[in-house]
C-alpha positions as semicolon CSV with decimal commas, in nm:
position;residue;x (nm);y (nm);z (nm)
1;M;6,751;21,748;-9,405
2;V;6,943;21,812;-9,023
3;D;6,928;22,124;-8,876
4;T;7,241;22,201;-8,835
5;T;7,180;22,488;-8,639
6;S;7,012;22,418;-8,342
7;K;7,294;22,170;-8,283
8;D;7,526;22,376;-8,271
9;A;7,425;22,571;-8,070
10;I;7,304;22,345;-7,859
11;I;7,733;22,220;-7,806
12;S;7,761;22,608;-7,781
13;N;7,600;22,576;-7,510
14;I;7,713;22,264;-7,367
15;K;8,074;22,390;-7,406
16;R;8,041;22,722;-7,247
17;R;7,859;22,613;-6,954
18;C;8,103;22,320;-6,915
19;R;8,448;22,518;-6,985
20;N;8,585;22,579;-6,653
21;Q;8,447;22,236;-6,558
22;D;8,682;22,019;-6,276
23;M;8,931;22,358;-6,286
24;V;8,801;22,487;-5,895
25;H;8,845;22,233;-5,646
26;I;8,736;22,333;-5,299
27;Q;8,814;22,167;-4,999
28;M;8,615;22,285;-4,637
29;Y;8,781;22,172;-4,365
30;G;8,597;22,237;-3,970
31;Q;8,274;22,100;-3,919
32;F;7,976;22,193;-4,142
33;K;7,687;21,932;-4,204
34;Y;7,717;21,793;-4,595
35;K;7,996;21,902;-4,627
36;N;8,102;21,711;-4,975
37;I;7,756;21,815;-5,089
38;I;7,875;22,215;-4,991
39;E;8,217;22,170;-5,171
40;R;7,998;22,031;-5,513
41;I;7,786;22,312;-5,544
42;S;8,014;22,596;-5,443
43;E;8,272;22,447;-5,700
44;L;7,986;22,450;-5,938
45;M;7,866;22,740;-5,836
46;L;8,283;22,933;-5,885
47;E;8,313;22,721;-6,200
48;N;7,957;22,886;-6,336
49;I;8,058;23,243;-6,272
50;I;8,432;23,271;-6,284
51;P;8,387;23,506;-6,643
52;I;8,711;23,368;-6,789
53;K;8,823;23,045;-6,956
54;L;9,035;22,841;-6,677
55;R;9,353;22,728;-6,864
56;R;9,472;22,592;-6,456
57;N;9,357;22,415;-6,177
58;V;9,258;22,699;-5,892
59;N;9,252;22,570;-5,510
60;V;8,960;22,730;-5,284
61;D;9,039;22,684;-4,892
62;V;8,771;22,717;-4,654
63;Y;8,808;22,704;-4,337
64;V;8,512;22,718;-4,078
65;H;8,599;22,894;-3,766
66;T;8,384;22,979;-3,425
67;A;8,426;23,319;-3,467
68;L;8,681;23,600;-3,694
69;E;8,903;23,962;-3,573
70;E;8,664;24,198;-3,619
71;Q;8,365;24,007;-3,520
72;A;8,318;23,963;-3,952
73;G;8,144;23,751;-4,126
74;G;8,367;23,557;-4,378
75;Y;8,709;23,657;-4,493
76;C;8,837;23,549;-4,836
77;W;9,231;23,640;-4,983
78;G;9,416;23,476;-5,263
79;D;9,531;23,510;-5,627
80;K;9,472;23,384;-5,990
81;K;9,548;22,972;-5,857
82;D;9,467;22,964;-5,441
83;V;9,249;23,086;-5,259
84;E;9,172;23,062;-4,888
85;I;8,797;23,150;-4,751
86;E;8,722;23,180;-4,317
87;I;8,352;23,161;-4,235
88;A;8,291;23,234;-3,859
89;R;7,946;23,043;-3,703
90;T;7,936;23,311;-3,472
91;S;7,940;23,726;-3,411
92;E;7,959;23,937;-3,177
93;G;7,739;23,621;-2,955
94;Y;7,548;23,600;-3,258
95;R;7,552;23,247;-3,415
96;F;7,463;23,247;-3,769
97;S;7,198;23,004;-3,890
98;R;7,240;22,770;-4,129
99;E;7,092;23,012;-4,439
100;E;7,303;23,294;-4,301
101;L;7,625;23,084;-4,353
102;L;7,604;22,973;-4,674
103;I;7,547;23,310;-4,722
104;N;7,783;23,420;-4,566
105;L;8,034;23,181;-4,803
106;T;7,856;23,237;-5,133
107;H;7,955;23,632;-5,097
108;E;8,292;23,492;-5,071
109;L;8,339;23,261;-5,302
110;V;8,186;23,609;-5,528
111;H;8,587;23,716;-5,396
112;A;8,712;23,404;-5,487
113;K;8,584;23,436;-5,862
114;Q;8,713;23,824;-5,855
115;F;9,042;23,733;-5,695
116;I;9,071;23,376;-5,944
117;S;8,961;23,640;-6,263
118;G;9,219;23,865;-6,172
119;E;8,955;24,176;-6,132
120;L;9,091;24,196;-5,724
121;T;9,484;24,175;-5,670
122;G;9,702;24,376;-5,412
123;K;9,819;24,265;-5,054
124;A;9,540;24,521;-4,877
125;M;9,281;24,408;-5,172
126;S;9,279;24,758;-5,267
127;T;9,305;24,702;-5,699
128;W;9,035;24,683;-5,866
129;K;9,022;24,599;-6,268
130;R;9,373;24,804;-6,249
131;S;9,215;25,092;-6,067
132;D;9,390;25,174;-5,686
133;H;9,125;25,200;-5,458
134;S;9,221;25,178;-5,122
135;K;9,108;25,525;-4,998
136;T;8,827;25,410;-5,107
137;P;8,523;25,375;-4,837
138;Y;8,433;25,031;-4,757
139;S;8,074;25,091;-4,846
140;H;8,197;25,151;-5,204
141;Q;8,420;24,955;-5,255
142;P;8,318;24,794;-5,625
143;W;8,390;24,434;-5,538
144;E;8,207;24,455;-5,216
145;R;7,911;24,596;-5,373
146;E;7,897;24,296;-5,621
147;A;7,934;24,073;-5,345
148;Y;7,672;24,172;-5,202
149;Y;7,478;24,219;-5,523
150;W;7,504;23,823;-5,575
151;E;7,528;23,704;-5,263
152;K;7,155;23,615;-5,195
153;R;7,083;23,569;-5,548
154;L;7,361;23,310;-5,623
155;Y;7,200;23,137;-5,255
156;E;6,876;23,070;-5,380
157;Q;6,970;23,022;-5,627
158;Y;7,306;22,694;-5,611
159;F;7,213;22,625;-5,246
160;K;6,815;22,731;-5,125
161;K;6,654;22,489;-5,343
162;L;6,838;22,215;-5,244
163;K;6,759;22,236;-4,837
164;V;7,079;22,153;-4,704
Protein backbone atom coordinates (compact mmCIF):
# COMPACT_ATOMS: atom_id res chain seq x y z
CA MET A 1 0.00 0.00 0.00
CA VAL A 2 1.34 3.45 -0.94
CA ASP A 3 1.19 6.26 1.60
CA THR A 4 -0.31 8.97 -0.60
CA THR A 5 -0.65 11.52 2.20
CA SER A 6 3.12 11.85 2.67
CA LYS A 7 3.64 11.80 -1.11
CA ASP A 8 1.10 14.61 -1.51
CA ALA A 9 2.79 16.56 1.28
CA ILE A 10 6.16 16.28 -0.47
CA ILE A 11 4.68 17.39 -3.80
CA SER A 12 2.94 20.29 -2.04
CA ASN A 13 6.25 21.40 -0.46
CA ILE A 14 8.03 21.23 -3.81
CA LYS A 15 5.29 23.26 -5.51
CA ARG A 16 5.37 25.85 -2.73
CA ARG A 17 9.16 26.19 -2.90
CA CYS A 18 9.19 26.46 -6.68
CA ARG A 19 6.13 28.68 -7.10
CA ASN A 20 8.12 31.77 -8.09
CA GLN A 21 11.13 30.05 -9.63
CA ASP A 22 12.46 31.81 -12.71
CA MET A 23 9.99 34.67 -12.31
CA VAL A 24 12.47 37.09 -10.72
CA HIS A 25 15.44 38.20 -12.80
CA ILE A 26 18.24 40.16 -11.17
CA GLN A 27 20.94 41.95 -13.16
CA MET A 28 23.86 43.61 -11.39
CA TYR A 29 25.79 46.51 -12.88
CA GLY A 30 29.17 47.64 -11.66
CA GLN A 31 32.12 45.73 -10.34
CA PHE A 32 31.31 43.08 -7.79
CA LYS A 33 33.32 39.94 -7.11
CA TYR A 34 31.36 36.76 -7.94
CA LYS A 35 28.63 38.90 -9.51
CA ASN A 36 26.89 35.95 -11.23
CA ILE A 37 26.69 33.96 -8.01
CA ILE A 38 25.39 36.98 -6.08
CA GLU A 39 22.72 37.51 -8.77
CA ARG A 40 21.53 33.88 -8.54
CA ILE A 41 21.51 33.86 -4.73
CA SER A 42 19.61 37.17 -4.71
CA GLU A 43 17.04 35.74 -7.14
CA LEU A 44 16.58 32.66 -4.98
CA MET A 45 16.20 34.74 -1.82
CA LEU A 46 13.70 37.09 -3.40
CA GLU A 47 11.69 34.24 -4.94
CA ASN A 48 11.51 32.58 -1.52
CA ILE A 49 10.48 35.64 0.50
CA ILE A 50 7.81 37.01 -1.85
CA PRO A 51 4.55 36.13 -0.07
CA ILE A 52 2.43 35.93 -3.22
CA LYS A 53 2.47 33.64 -6.23
CA LEU A 54 3.96 35.55 -9.13
CA ARG A 55 2.20 35.29 -12.45
CA ARG A 56 4.54 37.67 -14.19
CA ASN A 57 8.25 38.21 -14.70
CA VAL A 58 9.88 40.79 -12.47
CA ASN A 59 13.12 42.58 -13.30
CA VAL A 60 15.39 43.85 -10.56
CA ASP A 61 18.38 45.95 -11.58
CA VAL A 62 21.13 46.40 -8.98
CA TYR A 63 23.66 49.19 -9.49
CA VAL A 64 26.86 49.23 -7.42
CA HIS A 65 28.25 52.76 -6.96
CA THR A 66 31.19 54.23 -5.11
CA ALA A 67 28.86 56.46 -3.05
CA LEU A 68 25.22 57.52 -2.98
CA GLU A 69 23.34 60.72 -2.17
CA GLU A 70 23.04 61.50 1.51
CA GLN A 71 25.77 58.92 2.15
CA ALA A 72 23.21 56.09 2.23
CA GLY A 73 24.23 52.45 2.06
CA GLY A 74 21.49 51.70 -0.45
CA TYR A 75 18.25 52.75 -2.09
CA CYS A 76 15.35 50.84 -3.60
CA TRP A 77 12.30 51.92 -5.56
CA GLY A 78 9.95 50.35 -8.04
CA ASP A 79 6.63 48.67 -8.56
CA LYS A 80 5.22 45.16 -9.06
CA LYS A 81 7.15 44.58 -12.31
CA ASP A 82 10.38 46.57 -12.14
CA VAL A 83 12.63 47.40 -9.22
CA GLU A 84 15.89 49.36 -9.08
CA ILE A 85 18.39 49.03 -6.28
CA GLU A 86 21.49 51.13 -5.72
CA ILE A 87 24.24 49.96 -3.36
CA ALA A 88 27.14 52.09 -2.16
CA ARG A 89 30.69 50.90 -1.60
CA THR A 90 31.44 53.81 0.75
CA SER A 91 29.65 56.21 3.07
CA GLU A 92 31.24 59.34 4.55
CA GLY A 93 34.70 58.04 3.67
CA TYR A 94 34.07 54.63 5.26
CA ARG A 95 34.52 51.67 2.91
CA PHE A 96 31.95 48.92 3.51
CA SER A 97 33.31 45.40 3.98
CA ARG A 98 32.05 42.66 1.67
CA GLU A 99 29.77 41.41 4.44
CA GLU A 100 28.33 44.91 4.97
CA LEU A 101 27.74 45.30 1.21
CA LEU A 102 25.84 42.02 1.13
CA ILE A 103 23.82 42.95 4.23
CA ASN A 104 22.94 46.29 2.56
CA LEU A 105 21.96 44.38 -0.59
CA THR A 106 19.81 42.02 1.48
CA HIS A 107 18.10 45.01 3.16
CA GLU A 108 17.27 46.47 -0.25
CA LEU A 109 16.05 43.08 -1.52
CA VAL A 110 13.53 43.07 1.33
CA HIS A 111 12.30 46.43 -0.01
CA ALA A 112 12.16 44.88 -3.50
CA LYS A 113 9.93 42.16 -2.07
CA GLN A 114 7.70 44.86 -0.58
CA PHE A 115 7.32 46.62 -3.96
CA ILE A 116 6.80 43.39 -5.94
CA SER A 117 4.11 42.12 -3.56
CA GLY A 118 2.38 45.53 -3.46
CA GLU A 119 3.00 46.06 0.27
CA LEU A 120 4.94 49.27 -0.39
CA THR A 121 3.67 51.76 -2.97
CA GLY A 122 3.61 55.43 -3.74
CA LYS A 123 6.10 57.77 -5.34
CA ALA A 124 7.33 58.93 -1.94
CA MET A 125 7.33 55.34 -0.59
CA SER A 126 4.73 56.40 1.93
CA THR A 127 1.92 53.87 1.48
CA TRP A 128 2.33 50.63 3.39
CA LYS A 129 -0.39 48.03 2.99
CA ARG A 130 -2.79 50.77 1.88
CA SER A 131 -2.10 52.99 4.91
CA ASP A 132 -0.57 56.44 4.55
CA HIS A 133 2.71 56.78 6.45
CA SER A 134 3.89 60.05 4.93
CA LYS A 135 4.31 61.57 8.40
CA THR A 136 5.84 58.51 10.05
CA PRO A 137 9.46 59.09 11.20
CA TYR A 138 12.07 56.95 9.41
CA SER A 139 12.77 54.77 12.45
CA HIS A 140 9.07 53.89 12.75
CA GLN A 141 8.30 53.26 9.09
CA PRO A 142 6.98 49.69 8.93
CA TRP A 143 8.84 48.85 5.71
CA GLU A 144 12.16 49.93 7.24
CA ARG A 145 11.46 48.04 10.44
CA GLU A 146 10.79 44.90 8.41
CA ALA A 147 13.93 45.35 6.29
CA TYR A 148 16.13 45.88 9.36
CA TYR A 149 14.56 42.90 11.09
CA TRP A 150 15.28 40.52 8.19
CA GLU A 151 18.58 41.82 6.74
CA LYS A 152 21.01 39.88 8.96
CA ARG A 153 18.84 36.79 9.21
CA LEU A 154 18.53 36.50 5.44
CA TYR A 155 22.20 37.38 4.90
CA GLU A 156 23.20 34.53 7.20
CA GLN A 157 20.80 32.12 5.53
CA TYR A 158 21.76 32.90 1.93
CA PHE A 159 25.18 34.55 1.74
CA LYS A 160 27.28 33.91 4.84
CA LYS A 161 27.63 30.15 4.49
CA LEU A 162 28.82 30.42 0.90
CA LYS A 163 31.86 32.54 1.78
CA VAL A 164 31.41 34.66 -1.36
